[in-house]
Coordinates of C-alpha atoms in Angstrom, one line a residue:
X23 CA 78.7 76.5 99.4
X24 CA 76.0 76.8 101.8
X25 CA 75.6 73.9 103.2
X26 CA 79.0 73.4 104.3
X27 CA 80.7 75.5 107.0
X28 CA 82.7 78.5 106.0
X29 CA 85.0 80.4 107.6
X30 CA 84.8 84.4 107.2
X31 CA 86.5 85.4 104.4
X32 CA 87.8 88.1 105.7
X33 CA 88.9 86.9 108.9
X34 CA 90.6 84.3 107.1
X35 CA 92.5 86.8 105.1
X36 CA 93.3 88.7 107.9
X37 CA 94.6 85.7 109.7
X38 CA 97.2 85.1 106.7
X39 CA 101.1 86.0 107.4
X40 CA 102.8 89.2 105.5
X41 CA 102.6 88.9 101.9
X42 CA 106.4 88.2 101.2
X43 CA 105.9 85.1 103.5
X44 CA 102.9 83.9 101.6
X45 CA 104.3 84.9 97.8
X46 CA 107.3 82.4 98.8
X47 CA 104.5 79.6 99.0
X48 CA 103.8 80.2 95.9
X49 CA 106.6 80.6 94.3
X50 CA 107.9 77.3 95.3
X51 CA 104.4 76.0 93.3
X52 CA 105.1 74.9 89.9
X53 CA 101.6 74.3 88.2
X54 CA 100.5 77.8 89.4
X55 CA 103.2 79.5 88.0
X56 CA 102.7 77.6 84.4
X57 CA 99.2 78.5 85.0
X58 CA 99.2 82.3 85.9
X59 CA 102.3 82.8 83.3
X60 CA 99.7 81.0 80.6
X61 CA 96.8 83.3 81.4
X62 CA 98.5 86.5 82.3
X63 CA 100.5 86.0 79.0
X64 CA 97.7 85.4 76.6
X65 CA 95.4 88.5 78.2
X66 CA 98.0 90.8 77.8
X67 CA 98.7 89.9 74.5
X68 CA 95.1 90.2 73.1
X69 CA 94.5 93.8 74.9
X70 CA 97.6 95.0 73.4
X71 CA 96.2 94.0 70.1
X72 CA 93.2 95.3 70.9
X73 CA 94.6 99.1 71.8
X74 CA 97.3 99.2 68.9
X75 CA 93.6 99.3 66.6
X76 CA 92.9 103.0 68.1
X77 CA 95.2 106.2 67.1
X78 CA 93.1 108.1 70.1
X79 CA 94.1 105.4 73.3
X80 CA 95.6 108.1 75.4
X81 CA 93.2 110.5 75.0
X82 CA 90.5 107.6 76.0
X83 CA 92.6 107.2 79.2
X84 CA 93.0 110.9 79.8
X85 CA 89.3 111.6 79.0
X86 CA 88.2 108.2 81.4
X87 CA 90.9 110.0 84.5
X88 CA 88.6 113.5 84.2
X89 CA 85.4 111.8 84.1
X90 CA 86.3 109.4 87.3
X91 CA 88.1 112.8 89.2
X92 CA 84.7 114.9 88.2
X93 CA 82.7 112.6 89.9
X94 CA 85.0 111.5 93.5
X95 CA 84.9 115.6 93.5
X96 CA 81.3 116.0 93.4
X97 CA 80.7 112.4 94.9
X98 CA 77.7 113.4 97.4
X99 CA 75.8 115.6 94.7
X100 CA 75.8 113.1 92.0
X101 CA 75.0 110.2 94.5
X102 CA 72.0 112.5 95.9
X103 CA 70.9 112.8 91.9
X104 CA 71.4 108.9 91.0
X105 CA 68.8 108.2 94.0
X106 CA 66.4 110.2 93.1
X107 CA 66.7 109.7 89.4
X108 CA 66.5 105.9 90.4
X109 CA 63.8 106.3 92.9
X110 CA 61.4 108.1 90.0
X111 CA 61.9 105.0 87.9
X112 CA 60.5 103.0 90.5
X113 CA 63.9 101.5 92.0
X114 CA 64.3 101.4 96.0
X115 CA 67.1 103.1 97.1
X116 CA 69.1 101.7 99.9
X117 CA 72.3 103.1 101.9
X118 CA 74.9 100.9 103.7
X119 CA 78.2 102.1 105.6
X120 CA 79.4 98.8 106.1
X121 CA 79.3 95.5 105.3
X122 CA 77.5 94.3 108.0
X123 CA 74.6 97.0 107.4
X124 CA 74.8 95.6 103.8
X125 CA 74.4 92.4 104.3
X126 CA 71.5 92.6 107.0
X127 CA 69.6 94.8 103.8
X128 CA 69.9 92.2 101.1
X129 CA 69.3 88.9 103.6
X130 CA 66.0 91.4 104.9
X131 CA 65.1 91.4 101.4
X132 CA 65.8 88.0 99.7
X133 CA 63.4 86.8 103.3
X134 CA 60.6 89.6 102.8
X135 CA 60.4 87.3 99.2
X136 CA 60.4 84.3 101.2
X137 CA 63.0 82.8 98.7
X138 CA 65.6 80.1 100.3
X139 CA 67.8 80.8 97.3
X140 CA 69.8 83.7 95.1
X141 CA 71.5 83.4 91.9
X142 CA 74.5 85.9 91.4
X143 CA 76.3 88.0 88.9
X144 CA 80.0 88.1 89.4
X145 CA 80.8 91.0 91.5
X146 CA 83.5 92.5 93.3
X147 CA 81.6 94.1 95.8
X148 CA 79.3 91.3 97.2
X149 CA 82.9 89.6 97.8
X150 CA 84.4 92.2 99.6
X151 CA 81.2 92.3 102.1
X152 CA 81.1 88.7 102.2
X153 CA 77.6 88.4 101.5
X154 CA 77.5 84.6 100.6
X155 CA 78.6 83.8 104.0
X156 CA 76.2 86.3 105.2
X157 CA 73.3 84.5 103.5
X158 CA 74.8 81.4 104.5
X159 CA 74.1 82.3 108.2
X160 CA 70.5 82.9 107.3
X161 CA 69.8 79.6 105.7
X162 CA 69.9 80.8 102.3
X163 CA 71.9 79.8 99.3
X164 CA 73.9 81.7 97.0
X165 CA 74.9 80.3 93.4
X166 CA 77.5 82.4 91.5
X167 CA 76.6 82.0 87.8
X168 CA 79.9 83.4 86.3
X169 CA 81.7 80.5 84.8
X170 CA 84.7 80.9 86.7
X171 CA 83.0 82.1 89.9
X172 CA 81.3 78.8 89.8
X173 CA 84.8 76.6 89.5
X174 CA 85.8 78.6 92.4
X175 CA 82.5 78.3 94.7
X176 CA 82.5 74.4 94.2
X177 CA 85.5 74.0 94.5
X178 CA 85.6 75.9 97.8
X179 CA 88.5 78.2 96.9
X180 CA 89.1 81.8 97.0
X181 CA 88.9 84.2 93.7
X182 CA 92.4 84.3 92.5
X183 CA 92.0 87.0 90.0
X184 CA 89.6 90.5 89.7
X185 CA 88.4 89.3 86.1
X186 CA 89.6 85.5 85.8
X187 CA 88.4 84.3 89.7
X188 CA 89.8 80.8 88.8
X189 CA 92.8 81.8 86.6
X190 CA 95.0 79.5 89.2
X191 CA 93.3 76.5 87.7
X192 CA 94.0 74.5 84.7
X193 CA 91.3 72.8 82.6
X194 CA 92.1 69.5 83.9
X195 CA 91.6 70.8 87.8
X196 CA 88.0 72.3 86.3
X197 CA 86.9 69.0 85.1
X198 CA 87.9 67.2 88.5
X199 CA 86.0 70.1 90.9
X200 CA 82.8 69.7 88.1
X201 CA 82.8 66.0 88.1
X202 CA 83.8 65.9 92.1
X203 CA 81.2 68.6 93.1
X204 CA 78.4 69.8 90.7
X205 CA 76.3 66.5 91.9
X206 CA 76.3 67.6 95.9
X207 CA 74.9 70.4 94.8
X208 CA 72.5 70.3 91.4
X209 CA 72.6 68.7 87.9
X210 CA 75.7 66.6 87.8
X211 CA 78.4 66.9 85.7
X212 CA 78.3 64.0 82.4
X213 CA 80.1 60.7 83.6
X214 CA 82.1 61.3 80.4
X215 CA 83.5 64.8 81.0
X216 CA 86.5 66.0 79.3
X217 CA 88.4 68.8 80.0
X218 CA 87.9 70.5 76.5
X219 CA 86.6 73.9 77.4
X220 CA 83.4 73.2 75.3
X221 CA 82.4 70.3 77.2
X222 CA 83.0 72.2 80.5
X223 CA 81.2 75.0 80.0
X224 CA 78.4 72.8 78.1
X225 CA 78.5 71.3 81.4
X226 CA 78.6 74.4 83.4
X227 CA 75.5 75.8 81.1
X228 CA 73.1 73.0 82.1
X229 CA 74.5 73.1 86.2
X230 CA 73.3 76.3 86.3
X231 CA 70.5 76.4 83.7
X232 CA 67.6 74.7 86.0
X233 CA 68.8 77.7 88.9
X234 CA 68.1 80.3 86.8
X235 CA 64.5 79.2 85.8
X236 CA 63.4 78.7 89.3
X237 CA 65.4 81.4 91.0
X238 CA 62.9 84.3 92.4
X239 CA 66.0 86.7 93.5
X240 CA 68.6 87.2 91.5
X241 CA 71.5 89.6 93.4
X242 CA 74.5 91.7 91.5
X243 CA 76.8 94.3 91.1
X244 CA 77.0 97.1 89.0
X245 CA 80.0 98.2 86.6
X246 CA 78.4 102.0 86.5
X247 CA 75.8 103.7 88.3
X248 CA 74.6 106.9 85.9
X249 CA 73.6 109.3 88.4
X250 CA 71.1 111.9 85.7
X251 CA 69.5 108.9 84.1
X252 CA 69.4 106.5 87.9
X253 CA 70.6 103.9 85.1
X254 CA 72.9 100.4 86.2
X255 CA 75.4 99.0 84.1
X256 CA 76.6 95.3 84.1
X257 CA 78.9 94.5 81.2
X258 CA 80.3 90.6 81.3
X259 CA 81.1 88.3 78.1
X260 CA 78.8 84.9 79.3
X261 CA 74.8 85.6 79.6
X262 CA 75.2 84.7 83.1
X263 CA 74.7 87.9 83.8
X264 CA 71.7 88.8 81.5
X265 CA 69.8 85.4 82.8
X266 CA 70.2 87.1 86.7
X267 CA 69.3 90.5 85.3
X268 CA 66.1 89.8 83.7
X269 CA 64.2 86.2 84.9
X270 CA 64.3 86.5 88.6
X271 CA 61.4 88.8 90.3
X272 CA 63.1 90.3 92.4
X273 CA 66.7 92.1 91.7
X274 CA 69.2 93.3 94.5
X275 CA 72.3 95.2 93.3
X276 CA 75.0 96.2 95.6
X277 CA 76.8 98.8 94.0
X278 CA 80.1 101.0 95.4
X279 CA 79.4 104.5 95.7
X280 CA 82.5 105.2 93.6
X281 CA 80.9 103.5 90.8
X282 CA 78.4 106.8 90.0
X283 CA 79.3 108.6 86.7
X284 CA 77.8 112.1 86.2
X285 CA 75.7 111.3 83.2
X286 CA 74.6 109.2 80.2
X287 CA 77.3 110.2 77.8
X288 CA 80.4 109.1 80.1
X289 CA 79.2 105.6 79.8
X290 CA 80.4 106.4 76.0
X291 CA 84.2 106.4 77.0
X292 CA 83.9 103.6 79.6
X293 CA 82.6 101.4 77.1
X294 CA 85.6 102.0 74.7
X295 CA 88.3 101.6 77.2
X296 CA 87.2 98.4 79.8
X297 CA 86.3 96.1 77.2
X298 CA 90.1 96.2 76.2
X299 CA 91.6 96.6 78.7
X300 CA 89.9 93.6 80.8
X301 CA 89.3 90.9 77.7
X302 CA 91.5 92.6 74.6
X303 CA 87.9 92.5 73.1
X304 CA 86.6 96.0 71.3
X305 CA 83.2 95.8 73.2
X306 CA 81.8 93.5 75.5
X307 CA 79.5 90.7 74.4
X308 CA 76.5 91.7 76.7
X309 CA 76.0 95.3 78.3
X310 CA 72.9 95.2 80.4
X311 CA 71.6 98.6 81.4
X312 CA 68.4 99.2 83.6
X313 CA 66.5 101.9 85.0
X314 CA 64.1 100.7 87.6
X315 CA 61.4 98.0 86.9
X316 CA 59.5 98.0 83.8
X317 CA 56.3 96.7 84.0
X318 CA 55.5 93.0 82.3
X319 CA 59.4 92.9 81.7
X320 CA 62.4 91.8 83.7
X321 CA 62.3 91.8 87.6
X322 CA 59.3 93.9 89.2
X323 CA 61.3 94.9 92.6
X324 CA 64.1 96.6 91.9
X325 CA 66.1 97.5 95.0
X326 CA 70.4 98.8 95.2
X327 CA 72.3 99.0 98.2
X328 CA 74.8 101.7 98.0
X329 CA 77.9 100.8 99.5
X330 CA 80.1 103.0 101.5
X331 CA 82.1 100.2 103.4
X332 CA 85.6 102.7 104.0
X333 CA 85.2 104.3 100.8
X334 CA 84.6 108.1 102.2
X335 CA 87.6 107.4 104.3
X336 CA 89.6 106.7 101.0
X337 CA 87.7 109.2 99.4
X338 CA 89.4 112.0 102.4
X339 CA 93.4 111.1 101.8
X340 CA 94.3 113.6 99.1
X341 CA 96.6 111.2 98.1
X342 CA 95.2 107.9 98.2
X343 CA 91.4 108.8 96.3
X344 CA 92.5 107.7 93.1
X345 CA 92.4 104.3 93.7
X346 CA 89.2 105.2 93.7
X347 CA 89.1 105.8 90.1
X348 CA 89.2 101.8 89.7
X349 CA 86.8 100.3 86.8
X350 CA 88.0 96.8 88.0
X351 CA 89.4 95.8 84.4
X352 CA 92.3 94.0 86.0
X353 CA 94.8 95.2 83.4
X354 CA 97.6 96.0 86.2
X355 CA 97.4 92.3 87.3
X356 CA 97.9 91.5 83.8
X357 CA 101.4 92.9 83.4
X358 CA 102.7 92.7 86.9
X359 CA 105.7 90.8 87.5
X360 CA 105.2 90.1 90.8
X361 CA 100.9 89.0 90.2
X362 CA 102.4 86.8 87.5
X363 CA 104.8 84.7 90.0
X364 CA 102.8 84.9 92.9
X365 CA 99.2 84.8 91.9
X366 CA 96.1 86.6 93.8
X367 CA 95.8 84.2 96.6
X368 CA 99.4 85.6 98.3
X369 CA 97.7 89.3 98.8
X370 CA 95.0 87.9 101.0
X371 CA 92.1 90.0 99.9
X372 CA 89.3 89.6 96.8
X373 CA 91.1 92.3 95.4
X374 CA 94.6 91.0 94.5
X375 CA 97.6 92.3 92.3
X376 CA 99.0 96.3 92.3
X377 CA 95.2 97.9 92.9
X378 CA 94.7 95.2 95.6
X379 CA 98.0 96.9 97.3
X380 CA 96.8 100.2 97.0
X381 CA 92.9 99.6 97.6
X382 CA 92.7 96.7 100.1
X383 CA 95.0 99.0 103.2
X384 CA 92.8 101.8 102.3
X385 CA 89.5 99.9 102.9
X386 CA 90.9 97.3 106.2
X387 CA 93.7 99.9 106.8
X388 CA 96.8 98.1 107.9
X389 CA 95.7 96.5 111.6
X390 CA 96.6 92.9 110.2
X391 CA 100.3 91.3 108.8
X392 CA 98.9 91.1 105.7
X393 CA 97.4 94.6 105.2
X394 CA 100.5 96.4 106.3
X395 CA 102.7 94.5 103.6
X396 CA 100.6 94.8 100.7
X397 CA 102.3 98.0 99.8
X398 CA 105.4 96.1 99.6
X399 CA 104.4 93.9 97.3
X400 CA 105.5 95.3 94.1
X401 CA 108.7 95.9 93.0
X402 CA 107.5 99.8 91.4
X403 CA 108.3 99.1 87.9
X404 CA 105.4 101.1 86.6
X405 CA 103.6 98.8 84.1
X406 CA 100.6 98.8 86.2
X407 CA 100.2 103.3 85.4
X408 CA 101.2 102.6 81.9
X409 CA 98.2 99.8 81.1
X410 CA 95.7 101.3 83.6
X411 CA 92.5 103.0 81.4
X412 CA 91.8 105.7 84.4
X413 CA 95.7 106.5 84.8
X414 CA 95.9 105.8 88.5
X415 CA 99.8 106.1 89.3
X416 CA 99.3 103.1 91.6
X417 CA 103.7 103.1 91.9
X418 CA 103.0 106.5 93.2
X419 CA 100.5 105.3 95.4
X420 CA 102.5 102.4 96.7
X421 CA 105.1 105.1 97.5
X422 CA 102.7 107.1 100.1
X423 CA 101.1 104.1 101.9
X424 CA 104.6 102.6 102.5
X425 CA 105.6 105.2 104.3
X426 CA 102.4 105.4 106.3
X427 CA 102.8 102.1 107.3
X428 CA 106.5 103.0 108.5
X429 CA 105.2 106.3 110.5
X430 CA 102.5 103.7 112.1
X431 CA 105.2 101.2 113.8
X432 CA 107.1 104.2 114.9
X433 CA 108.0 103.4 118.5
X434 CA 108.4 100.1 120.4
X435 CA 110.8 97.5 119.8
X436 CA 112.6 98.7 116.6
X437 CA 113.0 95.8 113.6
X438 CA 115.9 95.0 112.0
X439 CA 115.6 96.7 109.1
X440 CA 114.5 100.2 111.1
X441 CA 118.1 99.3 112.7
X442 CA 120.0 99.2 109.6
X443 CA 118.2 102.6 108.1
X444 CA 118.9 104.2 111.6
X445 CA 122.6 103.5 111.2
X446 CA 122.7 104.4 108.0
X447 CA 121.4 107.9 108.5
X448 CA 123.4 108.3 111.4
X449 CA 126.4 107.4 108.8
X450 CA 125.5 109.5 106.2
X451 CA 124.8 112.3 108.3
X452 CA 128.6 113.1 108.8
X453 CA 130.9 113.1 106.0
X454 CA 133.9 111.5 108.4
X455 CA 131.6 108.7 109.3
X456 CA 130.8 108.1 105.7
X457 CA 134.5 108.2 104.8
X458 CA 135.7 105.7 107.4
X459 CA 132.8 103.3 106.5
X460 CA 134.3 103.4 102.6
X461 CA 137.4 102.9 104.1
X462 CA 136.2 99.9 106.2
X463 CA 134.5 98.3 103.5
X464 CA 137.0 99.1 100.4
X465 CA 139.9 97.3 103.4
X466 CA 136.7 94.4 103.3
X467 CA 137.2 94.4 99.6
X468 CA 140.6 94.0 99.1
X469 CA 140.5 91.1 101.6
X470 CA 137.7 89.3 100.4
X471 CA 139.3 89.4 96.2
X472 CA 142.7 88.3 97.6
X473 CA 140.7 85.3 98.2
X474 CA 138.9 84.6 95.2
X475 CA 141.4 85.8 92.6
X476 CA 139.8 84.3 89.4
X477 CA 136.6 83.4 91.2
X478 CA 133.2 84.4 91.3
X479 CA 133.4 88.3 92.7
X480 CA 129.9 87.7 94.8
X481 CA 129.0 86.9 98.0
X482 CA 126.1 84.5 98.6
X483 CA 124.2 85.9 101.6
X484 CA 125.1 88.6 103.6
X485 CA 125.3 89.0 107.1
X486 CA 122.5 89.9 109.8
X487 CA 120.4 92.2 109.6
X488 CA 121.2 92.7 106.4
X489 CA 121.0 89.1 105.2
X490 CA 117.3 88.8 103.8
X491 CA 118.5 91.4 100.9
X492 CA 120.7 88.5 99.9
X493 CA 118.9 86.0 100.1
X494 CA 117.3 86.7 96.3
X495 CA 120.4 88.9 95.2
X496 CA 123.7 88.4 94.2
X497 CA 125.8 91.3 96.5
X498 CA 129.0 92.4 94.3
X499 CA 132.2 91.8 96.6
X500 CA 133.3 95.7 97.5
X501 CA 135.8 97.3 94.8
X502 CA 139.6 97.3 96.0
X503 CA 139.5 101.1 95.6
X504 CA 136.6 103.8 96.5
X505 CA 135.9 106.6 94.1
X506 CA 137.0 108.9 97.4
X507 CA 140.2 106.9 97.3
X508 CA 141.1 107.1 93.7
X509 CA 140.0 111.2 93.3
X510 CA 142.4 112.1 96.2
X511 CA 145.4 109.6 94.5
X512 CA 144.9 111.0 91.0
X513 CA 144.9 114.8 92.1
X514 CA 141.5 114.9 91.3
X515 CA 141.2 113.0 88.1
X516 CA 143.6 115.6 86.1
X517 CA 145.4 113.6 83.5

């Protein structure tokens, strides 16, 4: 909130230990768990209903991968056409490398306006820059409108999910953060508050009802930007988002420069496959498009930031660009095992879950704990590529950045695990070394099962370095006799 202090979002994050550190928090949470495990069940459940419906899904997601590659290839042309196709409607143009450049535009603006306030549309972007804190600094209040943006902001929390921000809390945390908070700040929550979801967002509706009719800037994101038309795209399922599109004066949309489609008729595929794949629903309840200002209708200044912000560096790794491809739908958090137990706080970033793994070290790169284990944080099973509408083969992915973050500690004081796998190469490297080492550990065997005859055949925890495998696995006692072993005894195998 604004007028409380805040600590940077990202240094926050970056201040967080290694993800497997911070998932075992979690873990050892039971609410959250009943809560993600609720919400991640019932989401996944409604978009695989709503896919089944069409015979033609993979060619939507085939047809959605070319559209997104055509454009990253082509990135600087079709940028260069959306800004002057937005420019001729009337919009203002504005280019940021960073956050920091894109947060002095927008607080330059909302101040030319002389307005002490901003309303928001949910958006991923404005997050990642940390522009609330940003007009914080400048004495200016920022009111996220989205319904569970808004649980989150008064309840001075951290999004926990791309498309669900507050999918970490239950209804009756909602009605204790509304009835706690919504007075400090506006309209107060009803004395007699429930926590049935109509009286909560009934409650939410009038909160943020008397901000919208006197807000004079209203900032946002954009879904897509349509680079012949110059066109924004905002899809969300509330009204929030159409109340900060169209009352406010003044609009101010910070948009990713990944977010361009080459024309007017891509939008026609996008709209098929995010609306399922985010919500199970076959089209979003409001699509708000808008091409500059329109004279006696909707805002008059019409300005978007186009943010770079470590995307052309993304954009360069041959490798890596497809994360690039990302129509935020959330679908891989969805089905990921790991998301599911662990929830969106553990990858310390706004974008959590499998695209968070792949996105997030691409954007910070891996300077911090956390950024260099988020590649680790997945245990490859490949739901994410099977659900994902643009067909970005984030296991893949997770594959390439692990091993840059291993070629990046290279040198120095060598870790435990770089110990084992040095040992282990040197083992397998020569055929006698690999033979005695079955024969040491088949002579481990055969001592270990003379002492549990009849008993469990597993050892609990393993030695050092070696011990942390364990420590969530069961490691099978060794077998009395090695393949090698049994091969050279039986001649061979000949009966």
């Amino acid at each position: 909130m604004s007028d409380r202090p805040h600590v940077g979002v990202t240094e926050a994050f970056l201040g967080l230990p290694q993800f497997q550190t911070a998932a075992r928090t979690a873990l050892a949470d039971p609410v959250l768990r009943r809560n993600l495990a609720h919400a991640t069940g019932t989401i996944r459940a409604k978009r695989a209903a709503a896919v089944d419906e069409l015979d033609n899904w993979e060619e939507l997601r085939l047809a959605a991968e070319a559209i997104k590659d055509a454009a990253l290839h082509r990135l600087d042309e079709h940028l260069q056409a959306f800004e002057a196709n937005a420019t001729a409607a009337g919009a203002t143009v504005h280019w940021a490398r960073d956050a920091e450049e894109a947060n002095r535009i927008v607080v330059d603006l909302v101040r030319a306006q002389g307005a002490a306030e901003v309303v928001k549309v949910k958006s991923m972007a404005t997050q990642e820059i940390e522009l609330n804190e940003a007009l914080a600094a400048a004495g200016i209040a920022a009111w996220e409108t989205d319904l569970a943006e808004l649980i989150v902001q008064l309840g001075d929390d951290w999004p926990s999910h791309i498309l669900v921000p507050a999918i970490h809390r239950n209804r009756g945390e909602v009605r204790e953060i509304f009835l706690r908070e919504m007075g400090k700040v506006g309209r107060a929550a009803p004395d007699d508050l429930t926590d049935e979801p109509r009286r909560l967002a009934e409650a939410a509706r009038l909160h943020l009802r008397e901000k919208f009719l006197r807000a004079r800037v209203a900032v946002s994101g954009a879904n897509f930007a349509i680079a012949d038309t110059g066109s924004l795209v905002v899809v969300e399922s509330e009204g929030n988002g159409r109340m900060c599109l169209t009352l406010p004066e003044t609009l101010i949309s910070v948009v990713g420069i990944e977010k361009v489609l080459p024309s007017w008729r891509d939008l026609e595929v996008f709209l098929q496959v995010l609306p399922r794949s985010s919500t199970g629903e076959r089209e979003n309840p409001y699509t708000s498009v808008w091409t500059g200002p329109v004279a006696g209708d909707g805002p008059q200044n019409v300005h978007i930031v186009l943010l770079d912000n470590g995307r052309t560096r993304v954009l360069a790794d041959p490798q890596g660009r497809a994360a690039l491809r990302c129509i935020r739908c959330s679908a891989c958090l969805n089905v990921c095992p790991v998301y599911e137990r662990t929830g969106g706080h553990a990858y310390g970033s706004v974008y959590p879950g499998p695209i968070g793994a792949v996105l997030t070290p691409q954007l910070r790169g891996t300077g911090s704990d956390i950024d260099k284990s988020l590649p680790f944080a997945s245990s490859l099973c490949g739901a994410c590529f099977d659900v994902c509408p643009v067909r970005i083969d984030i296991p893949s992915m997770l594959v390439h950045l692990r091993t840059r973050v291993v070629d990046e500690r290279r040198g120095g004081v060598p870790s435990g695990e770089q110990l084992v796998m040095t040992a282990a190469s040197w083992t397998f490297a020569g055929h006698r070394r690999w033979a005695a080492m079955g024969r040491a550990v088949t002579m481990a065997g055969k001592a270990l099962r003379s002492k549990r005859s009849g008993g469990r055949q597993v050892l609990r925890r393993l030695p050092w370095p070696v011990g942390a495998w364990s420590e969530a696995r069961d490691a099978p006692i060794p077998p009395a006799e090695s393949f090698r072993s049994w091969w050279q005894r039986t001649g061979g195998g000949d009966e």
